[in-house]
PDB file of C-alpha atoms in Angstrom:
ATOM      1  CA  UNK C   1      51.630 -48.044 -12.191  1.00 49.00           C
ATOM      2  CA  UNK C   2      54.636 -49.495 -10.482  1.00 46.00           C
ATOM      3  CA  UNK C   3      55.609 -49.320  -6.874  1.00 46.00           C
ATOM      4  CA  UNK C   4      57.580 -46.287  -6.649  1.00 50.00           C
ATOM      5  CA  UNK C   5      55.003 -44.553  -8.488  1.00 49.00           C
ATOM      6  CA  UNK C   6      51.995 -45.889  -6.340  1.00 48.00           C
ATOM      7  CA  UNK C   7      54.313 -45.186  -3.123  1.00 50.00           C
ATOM      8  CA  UNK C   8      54.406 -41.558  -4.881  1.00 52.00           C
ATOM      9  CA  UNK C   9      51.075 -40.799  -5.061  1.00 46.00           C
ATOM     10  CA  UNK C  10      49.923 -42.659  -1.501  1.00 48.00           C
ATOM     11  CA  UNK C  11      52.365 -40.048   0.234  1.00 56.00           C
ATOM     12  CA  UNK C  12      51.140 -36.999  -1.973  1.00 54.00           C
ATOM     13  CA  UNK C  13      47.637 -37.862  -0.579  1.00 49.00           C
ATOM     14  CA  UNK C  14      48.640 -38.119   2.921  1.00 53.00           C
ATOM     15  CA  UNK C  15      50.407 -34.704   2.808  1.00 54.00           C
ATOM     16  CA  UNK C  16      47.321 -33.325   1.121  1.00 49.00           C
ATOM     17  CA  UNK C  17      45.307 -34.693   3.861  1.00 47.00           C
ATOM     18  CA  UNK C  18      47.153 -33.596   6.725  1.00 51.00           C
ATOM     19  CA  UNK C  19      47.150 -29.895   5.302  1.00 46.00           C
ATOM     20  CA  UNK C  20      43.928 -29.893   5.550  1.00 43.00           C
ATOM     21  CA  UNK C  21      43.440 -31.050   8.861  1.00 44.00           C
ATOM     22  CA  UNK C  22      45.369 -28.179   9.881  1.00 47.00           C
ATOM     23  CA  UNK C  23      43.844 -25.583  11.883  1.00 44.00           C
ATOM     24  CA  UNK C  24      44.118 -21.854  10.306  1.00 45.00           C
ATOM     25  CA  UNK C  25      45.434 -19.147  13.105  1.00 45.00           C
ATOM     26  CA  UNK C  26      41.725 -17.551  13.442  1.00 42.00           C
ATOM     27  CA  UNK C  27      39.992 -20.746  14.440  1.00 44.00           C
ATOM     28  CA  UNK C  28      40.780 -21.777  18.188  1.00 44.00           C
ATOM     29  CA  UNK C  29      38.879 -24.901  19.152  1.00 42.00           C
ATOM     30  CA  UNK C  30      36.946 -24.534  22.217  1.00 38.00           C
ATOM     31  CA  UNK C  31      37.925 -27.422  25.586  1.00 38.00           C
ATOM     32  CA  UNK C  32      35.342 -29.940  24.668  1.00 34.00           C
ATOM     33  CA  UNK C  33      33.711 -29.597  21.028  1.00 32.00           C
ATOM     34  CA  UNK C  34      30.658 -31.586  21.270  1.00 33.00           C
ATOM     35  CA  UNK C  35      28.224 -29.167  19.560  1.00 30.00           C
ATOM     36  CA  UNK C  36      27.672 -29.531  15.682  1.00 33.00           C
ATOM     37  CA  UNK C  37      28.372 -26.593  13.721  1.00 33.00           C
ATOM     38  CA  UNK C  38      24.532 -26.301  12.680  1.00 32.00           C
ATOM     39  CA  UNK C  39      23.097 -26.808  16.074  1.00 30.00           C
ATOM     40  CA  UNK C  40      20.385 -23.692  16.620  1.00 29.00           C
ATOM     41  CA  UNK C  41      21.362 -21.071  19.345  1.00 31.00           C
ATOM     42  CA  UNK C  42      20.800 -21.628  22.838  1.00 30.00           C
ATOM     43  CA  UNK C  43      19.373 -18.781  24.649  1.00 31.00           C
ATOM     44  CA  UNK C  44      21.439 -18.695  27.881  1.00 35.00           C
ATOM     45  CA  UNK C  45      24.852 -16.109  29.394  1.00 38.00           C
ATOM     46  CA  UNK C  46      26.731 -16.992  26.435  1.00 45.00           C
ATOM     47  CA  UNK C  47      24.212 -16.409  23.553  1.00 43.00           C
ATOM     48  CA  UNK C  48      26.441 -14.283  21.354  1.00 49.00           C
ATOM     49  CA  UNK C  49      28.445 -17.711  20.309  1.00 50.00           C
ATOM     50  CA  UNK C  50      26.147 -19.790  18.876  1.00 50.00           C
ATOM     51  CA  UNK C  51      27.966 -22.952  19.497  1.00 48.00           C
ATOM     52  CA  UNK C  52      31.088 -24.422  21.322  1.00 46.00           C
ATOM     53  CA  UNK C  53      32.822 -25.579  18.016  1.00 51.00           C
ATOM     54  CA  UNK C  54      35.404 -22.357  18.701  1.00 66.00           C
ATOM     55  CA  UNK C  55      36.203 -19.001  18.810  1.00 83.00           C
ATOM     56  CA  UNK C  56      36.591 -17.044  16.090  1.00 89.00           C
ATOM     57  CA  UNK C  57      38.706 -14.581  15.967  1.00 92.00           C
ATOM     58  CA  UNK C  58      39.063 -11.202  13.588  1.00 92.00           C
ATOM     59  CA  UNK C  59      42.066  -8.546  13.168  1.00 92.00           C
ATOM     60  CA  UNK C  60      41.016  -5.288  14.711  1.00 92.00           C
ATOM     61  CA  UNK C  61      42.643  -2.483  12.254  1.00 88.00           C
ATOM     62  CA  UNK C  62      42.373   0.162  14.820  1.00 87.00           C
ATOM     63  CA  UNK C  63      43.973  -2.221  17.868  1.00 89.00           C
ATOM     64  CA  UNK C  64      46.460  -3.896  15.703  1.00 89.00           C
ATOM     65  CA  UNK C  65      45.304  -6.762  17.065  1.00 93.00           C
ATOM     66  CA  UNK C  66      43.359  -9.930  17.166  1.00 94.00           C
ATOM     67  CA  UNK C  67      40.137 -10.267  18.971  1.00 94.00           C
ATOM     68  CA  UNK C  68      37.334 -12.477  19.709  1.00 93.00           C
ATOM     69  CA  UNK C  69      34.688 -11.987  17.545  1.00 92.00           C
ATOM     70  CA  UNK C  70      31.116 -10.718  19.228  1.00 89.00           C
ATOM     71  CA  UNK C  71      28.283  -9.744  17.485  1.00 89.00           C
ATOM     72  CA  UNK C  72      26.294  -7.032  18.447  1.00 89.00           C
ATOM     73  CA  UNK C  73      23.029  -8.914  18.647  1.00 85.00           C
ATOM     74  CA  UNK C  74      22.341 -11.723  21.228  1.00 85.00           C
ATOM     75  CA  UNK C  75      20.842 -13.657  19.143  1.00 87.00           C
ATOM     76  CA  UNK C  76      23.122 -15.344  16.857  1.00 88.00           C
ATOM     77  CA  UNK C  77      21.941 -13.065  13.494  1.00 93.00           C
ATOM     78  CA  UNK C  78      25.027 -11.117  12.091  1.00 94.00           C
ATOM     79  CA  UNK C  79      24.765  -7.953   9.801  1.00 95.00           C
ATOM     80  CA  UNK C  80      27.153  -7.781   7.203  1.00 95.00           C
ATOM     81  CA  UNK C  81      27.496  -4.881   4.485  1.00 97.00           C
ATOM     82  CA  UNK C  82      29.637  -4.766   1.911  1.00 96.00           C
ATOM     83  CA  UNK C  83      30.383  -3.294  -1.155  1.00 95.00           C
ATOM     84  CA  UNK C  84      28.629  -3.890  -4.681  1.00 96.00           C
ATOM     85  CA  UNK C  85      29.682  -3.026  -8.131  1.00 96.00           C
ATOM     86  CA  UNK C  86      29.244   0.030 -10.626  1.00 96.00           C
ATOM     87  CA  UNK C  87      26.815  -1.472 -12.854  1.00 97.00           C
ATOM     88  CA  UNK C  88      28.231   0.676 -16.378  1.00 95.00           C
ATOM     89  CA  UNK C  89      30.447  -2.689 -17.833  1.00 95.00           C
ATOM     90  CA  UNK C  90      31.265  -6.169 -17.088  1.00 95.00           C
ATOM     91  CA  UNK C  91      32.892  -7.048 -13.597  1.00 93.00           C
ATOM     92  CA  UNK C  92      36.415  -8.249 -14.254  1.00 92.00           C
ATOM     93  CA  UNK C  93      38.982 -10.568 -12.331  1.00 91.00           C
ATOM     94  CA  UNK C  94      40.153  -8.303  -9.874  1.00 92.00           C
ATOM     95  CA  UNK C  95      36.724  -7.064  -9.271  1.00 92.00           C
ATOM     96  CA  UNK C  96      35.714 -10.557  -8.389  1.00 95.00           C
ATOM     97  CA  UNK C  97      38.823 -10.815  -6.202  1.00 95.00           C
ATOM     98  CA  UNK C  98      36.446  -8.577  -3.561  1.00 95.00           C
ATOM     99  CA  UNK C  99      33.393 -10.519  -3.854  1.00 96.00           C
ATOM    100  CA  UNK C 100      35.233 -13.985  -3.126  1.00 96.00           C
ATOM    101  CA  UNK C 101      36.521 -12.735   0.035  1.00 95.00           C
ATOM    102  CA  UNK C 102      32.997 -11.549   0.952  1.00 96.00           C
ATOM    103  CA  UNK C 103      31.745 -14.941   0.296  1.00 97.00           C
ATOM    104  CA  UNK C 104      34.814 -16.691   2.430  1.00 96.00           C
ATOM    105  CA  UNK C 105      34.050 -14.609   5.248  1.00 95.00           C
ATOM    106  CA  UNK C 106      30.709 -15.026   5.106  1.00 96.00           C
ATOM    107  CA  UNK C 107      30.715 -18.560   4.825  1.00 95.00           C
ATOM    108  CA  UNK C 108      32.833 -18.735   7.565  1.00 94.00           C
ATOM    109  CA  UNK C 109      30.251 -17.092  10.440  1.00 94.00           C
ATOM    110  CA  UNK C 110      27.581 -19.349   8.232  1.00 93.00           C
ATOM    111  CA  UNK C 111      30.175 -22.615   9.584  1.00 91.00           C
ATOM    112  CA  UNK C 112      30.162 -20.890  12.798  1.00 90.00           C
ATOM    113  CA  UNK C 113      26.509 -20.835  13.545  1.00 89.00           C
ATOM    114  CA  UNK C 114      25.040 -17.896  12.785  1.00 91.00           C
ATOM    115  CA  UNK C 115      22.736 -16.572  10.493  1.00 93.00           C
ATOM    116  CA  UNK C 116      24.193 -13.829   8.226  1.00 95.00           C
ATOM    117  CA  UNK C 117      21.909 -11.007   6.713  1.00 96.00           C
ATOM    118  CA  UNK C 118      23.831  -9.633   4.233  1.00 97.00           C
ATOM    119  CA  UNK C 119      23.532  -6.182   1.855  1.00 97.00           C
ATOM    120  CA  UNK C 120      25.603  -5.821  -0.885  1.00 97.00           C
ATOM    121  CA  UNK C 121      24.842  -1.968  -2.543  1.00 96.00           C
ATOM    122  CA  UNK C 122      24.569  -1.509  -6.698  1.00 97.00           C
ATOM    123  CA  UNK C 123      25.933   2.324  -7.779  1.00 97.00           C
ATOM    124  CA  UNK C 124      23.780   2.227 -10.533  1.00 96.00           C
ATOM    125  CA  UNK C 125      24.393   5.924 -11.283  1.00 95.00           C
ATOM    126  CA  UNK C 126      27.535   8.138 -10.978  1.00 94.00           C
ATOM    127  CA  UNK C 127      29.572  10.149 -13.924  1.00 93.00           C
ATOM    128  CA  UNK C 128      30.902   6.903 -15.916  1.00 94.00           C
ATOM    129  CA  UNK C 129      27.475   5.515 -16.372  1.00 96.00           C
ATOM    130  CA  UNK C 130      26.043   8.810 -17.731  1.00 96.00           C
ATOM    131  CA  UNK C 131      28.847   9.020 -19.630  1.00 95.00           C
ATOM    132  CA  UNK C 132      28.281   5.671 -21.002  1.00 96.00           C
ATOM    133  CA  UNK C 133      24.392   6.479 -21.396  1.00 97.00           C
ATOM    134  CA  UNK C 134      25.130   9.354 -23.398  1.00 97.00           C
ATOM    135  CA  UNK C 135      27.961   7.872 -25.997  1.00 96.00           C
ATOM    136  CA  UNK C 136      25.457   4.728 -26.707  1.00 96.00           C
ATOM    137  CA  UNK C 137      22.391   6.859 -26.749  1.00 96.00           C
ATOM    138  CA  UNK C 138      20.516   4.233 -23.873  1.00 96.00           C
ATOM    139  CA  UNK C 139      18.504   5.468 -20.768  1.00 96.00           C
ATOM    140  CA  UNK C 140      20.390   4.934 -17.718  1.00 96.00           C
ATOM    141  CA  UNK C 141      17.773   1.716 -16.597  1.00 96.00           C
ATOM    142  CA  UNK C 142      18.080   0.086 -19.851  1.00 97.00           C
ATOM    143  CA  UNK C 143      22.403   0.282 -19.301  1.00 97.00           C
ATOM    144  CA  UNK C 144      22.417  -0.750 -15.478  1.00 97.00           C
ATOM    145  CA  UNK C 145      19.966  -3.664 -15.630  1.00 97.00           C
ATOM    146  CA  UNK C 146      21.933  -5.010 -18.198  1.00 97.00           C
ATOM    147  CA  UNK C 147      25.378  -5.144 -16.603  1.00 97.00           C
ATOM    148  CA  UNK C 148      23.388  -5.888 -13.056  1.00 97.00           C
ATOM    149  CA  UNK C 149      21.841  -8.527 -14.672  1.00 97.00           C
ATOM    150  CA  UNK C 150      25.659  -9.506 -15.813  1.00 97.00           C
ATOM    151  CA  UNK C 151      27.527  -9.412 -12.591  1.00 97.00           C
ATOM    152  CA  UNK C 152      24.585 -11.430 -10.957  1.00 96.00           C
ATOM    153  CA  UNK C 153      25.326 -14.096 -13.994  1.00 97.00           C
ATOM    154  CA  UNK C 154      29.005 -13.907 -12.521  1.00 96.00           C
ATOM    155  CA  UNK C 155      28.715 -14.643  -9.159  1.00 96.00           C
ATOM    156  CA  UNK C 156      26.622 -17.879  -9.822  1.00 96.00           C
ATOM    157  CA  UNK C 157      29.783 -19.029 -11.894  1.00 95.00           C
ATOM    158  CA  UNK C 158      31.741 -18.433  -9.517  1.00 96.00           C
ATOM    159  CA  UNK C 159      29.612 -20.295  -6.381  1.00 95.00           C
ATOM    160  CA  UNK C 160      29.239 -17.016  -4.712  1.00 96.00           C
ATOM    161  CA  UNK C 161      26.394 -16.646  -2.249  1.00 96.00           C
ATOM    162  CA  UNK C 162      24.241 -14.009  -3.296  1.00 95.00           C
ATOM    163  CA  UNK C 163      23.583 -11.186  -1.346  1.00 96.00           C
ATOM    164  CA  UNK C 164      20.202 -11.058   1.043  1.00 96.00           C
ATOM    165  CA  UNK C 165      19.111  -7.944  -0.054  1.00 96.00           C
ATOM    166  CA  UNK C 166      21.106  -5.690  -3.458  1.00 97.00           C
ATOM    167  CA  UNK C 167      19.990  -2.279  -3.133  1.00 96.00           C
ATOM    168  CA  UNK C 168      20.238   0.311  -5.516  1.00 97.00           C
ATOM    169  CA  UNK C 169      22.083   3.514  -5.261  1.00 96.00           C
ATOM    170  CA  UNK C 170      18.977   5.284  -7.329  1.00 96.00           C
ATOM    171  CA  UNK C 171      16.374   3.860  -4.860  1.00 96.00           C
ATOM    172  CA  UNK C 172      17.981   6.113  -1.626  1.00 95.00           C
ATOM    173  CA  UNK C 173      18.819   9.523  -3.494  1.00 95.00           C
ATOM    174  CA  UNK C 174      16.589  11.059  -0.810  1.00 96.00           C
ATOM    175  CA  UNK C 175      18.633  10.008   1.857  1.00 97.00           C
ATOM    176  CA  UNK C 176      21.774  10.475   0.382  1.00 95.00           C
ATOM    177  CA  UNK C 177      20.770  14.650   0.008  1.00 96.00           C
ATOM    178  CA  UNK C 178      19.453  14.407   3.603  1.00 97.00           C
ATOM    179  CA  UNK C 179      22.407  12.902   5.046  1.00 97.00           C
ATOM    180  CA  UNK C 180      25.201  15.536   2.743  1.00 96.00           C
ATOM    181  CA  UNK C 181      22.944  18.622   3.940  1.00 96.00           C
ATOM    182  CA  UNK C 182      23.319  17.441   7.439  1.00 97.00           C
ATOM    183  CA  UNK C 183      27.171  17.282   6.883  1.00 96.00           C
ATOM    184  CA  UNK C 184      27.462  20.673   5.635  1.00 96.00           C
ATOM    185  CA  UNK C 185      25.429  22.161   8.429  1.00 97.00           C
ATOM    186  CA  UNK C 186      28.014  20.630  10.648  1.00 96.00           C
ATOM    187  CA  UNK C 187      30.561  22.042   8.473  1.00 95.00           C
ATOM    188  CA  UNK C 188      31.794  18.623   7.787  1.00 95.00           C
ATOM    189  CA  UNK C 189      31.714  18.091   4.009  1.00 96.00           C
ATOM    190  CA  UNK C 190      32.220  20.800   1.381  1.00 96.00           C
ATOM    191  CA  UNK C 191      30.997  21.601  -2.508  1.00 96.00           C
ATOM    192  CA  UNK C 192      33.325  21.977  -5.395  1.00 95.00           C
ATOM    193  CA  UNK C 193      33.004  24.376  -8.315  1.00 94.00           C
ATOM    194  CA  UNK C 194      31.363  21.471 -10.728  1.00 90.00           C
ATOM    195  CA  UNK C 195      28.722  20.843  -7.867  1.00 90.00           C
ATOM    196  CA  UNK C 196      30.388  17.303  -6.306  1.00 92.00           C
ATOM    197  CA  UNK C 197      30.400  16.769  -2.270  1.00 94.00           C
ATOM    198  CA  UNK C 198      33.491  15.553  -0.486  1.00 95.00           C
ATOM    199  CA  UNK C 199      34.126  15.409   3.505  1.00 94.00           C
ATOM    200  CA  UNK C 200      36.016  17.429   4.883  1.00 94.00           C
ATOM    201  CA  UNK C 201      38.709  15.567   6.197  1.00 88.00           C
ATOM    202  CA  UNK C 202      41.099  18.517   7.870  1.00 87.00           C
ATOM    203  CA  UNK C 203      38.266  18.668  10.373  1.00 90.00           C
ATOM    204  CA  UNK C 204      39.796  15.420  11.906  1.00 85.00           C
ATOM    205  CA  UNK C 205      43.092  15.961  13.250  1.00 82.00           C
ATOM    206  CA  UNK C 206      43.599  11.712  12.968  1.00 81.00           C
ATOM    207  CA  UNK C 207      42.247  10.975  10.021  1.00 81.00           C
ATOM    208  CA  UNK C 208      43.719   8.143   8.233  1.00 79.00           C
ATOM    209  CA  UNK C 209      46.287   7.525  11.169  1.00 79.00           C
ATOM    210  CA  UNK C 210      44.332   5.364  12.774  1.00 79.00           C
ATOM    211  CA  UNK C 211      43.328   2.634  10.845  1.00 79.00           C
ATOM    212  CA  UNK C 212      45.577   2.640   7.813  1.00 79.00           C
ATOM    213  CA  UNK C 213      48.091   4.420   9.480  1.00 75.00           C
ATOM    214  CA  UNK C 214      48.494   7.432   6.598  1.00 74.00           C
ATOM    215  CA  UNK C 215      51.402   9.130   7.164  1.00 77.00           C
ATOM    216  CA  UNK C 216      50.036  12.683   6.270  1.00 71.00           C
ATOM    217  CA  UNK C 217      53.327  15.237   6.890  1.00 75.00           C
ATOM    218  CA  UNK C 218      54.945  12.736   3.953  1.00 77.00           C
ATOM    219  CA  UNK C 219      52.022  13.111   1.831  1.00 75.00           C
ATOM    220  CA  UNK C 220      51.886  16.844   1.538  1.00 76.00           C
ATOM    221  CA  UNK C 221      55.588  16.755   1.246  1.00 78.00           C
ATOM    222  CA  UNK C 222      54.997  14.695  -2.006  1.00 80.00           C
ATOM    223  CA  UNK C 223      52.006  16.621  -3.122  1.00 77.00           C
ATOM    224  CA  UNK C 224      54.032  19.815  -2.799  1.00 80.00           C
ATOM    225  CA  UNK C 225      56.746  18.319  -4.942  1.00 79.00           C
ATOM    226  CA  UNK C 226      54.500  17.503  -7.607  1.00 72.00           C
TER     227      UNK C 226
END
């Protein structure tokens, strides 16, 4: 390499290294930040942050705003539930695109100090995987398990933390009929003609206004068009 080229690649690597000693908008660091990031909680007033590496701040959709973050337990565990797939085919790219930011923002309260029980839920039965069961003549376990098996496969390629706990839609059936029958007794969900259960959302005057800001006059405008 000659000079110019060396002189290149010395300033590329400073650049590099100064973007990423830059601090992203949700971290604030704290007055004095002596503790290390995987120092245990301290039981004292101020038990809810873990350490004094720095705040940590999340955007409140129904505020508009940013906010300290504060768990509801005092003692540095957070619970954290999110989304799984519908185990009836391969997870693709923009299925992925979900579980990544899972695993940043997890990883992120892990940095911070706390201990993060996470559940990620498997649908491992709704109309497309009976569907699927019936056109390739397989019981429903035999079909789930596989593509389970799959998406699990996936997210160790990817360096994904797995989930604490991956619970299965066909494992809490009983409470899932418990909690809809308690819903239509308060007249707040309603059955179709081919037996499906929705909510009722006309019996909430702001639904959808508040936290992605629907703009529902426009909507039925549209609809009525249609």
């Amino acid at each position: 390499l000659n000079v110019s080229s060396r002189a290149s690649i010395l300033q590329n690597s400073q650049n590099l290294a100064q973007r990423r000693r830059r601090r992203h908008d949700w971290f604030v660091p704290s007055p004095s930040p002596s503790t290390h990031r995987h120092s245990t909680v301290t039981h004292h007033q101020d038990a809810r942050r873990p350490t004094t590496f720095g705040e940590l701040l999340f955007f409140n959709s129904l505020k508009r705003s940013k906010e300290p973050f504060v768990p509801m337990q005092d003692d540095g565990m957070v619970k954290m539930y999110t989304c799984g797939p519908t185990v009836y085919d391969s997870a693709h790219v923009g299925n992925f695109r979900a579980f990544l930011t899972y695993d940043v923002l997890k990883r992120v309260l892990q940095y911070f100090g706390y201990r993060v029980t996470h559940i990620c839920n498997l649908t491992d039965v709704d109309d497309k995987i009976i569907a699927k069961c019936l056109s390739q003549q397989v019981d429903l376990e035999t079909l789930t398990r596989k593509y389970e098996g799959a998406f699990l496969e996936d997210l160790a390629k990817l360096n994904i933390l797995p989930a604490t706990m991956y619970p299965r839609a066909t494992q809490h059936v009983p409470e899932m009929v418990e909690m809809i029958q308690t819903l239509h007794k308060k007249q707040l969900a309603y059955q179709t003609e081919d037996g499906s259960w929705y909510f009722d959302t006309q019996k909430d005057d702001e639904y959808g206004t508040r936290l992605v800001e629907l703009q529902l006059d426009d909507m039925e405008q549209q609809q009525q068009q249609q």
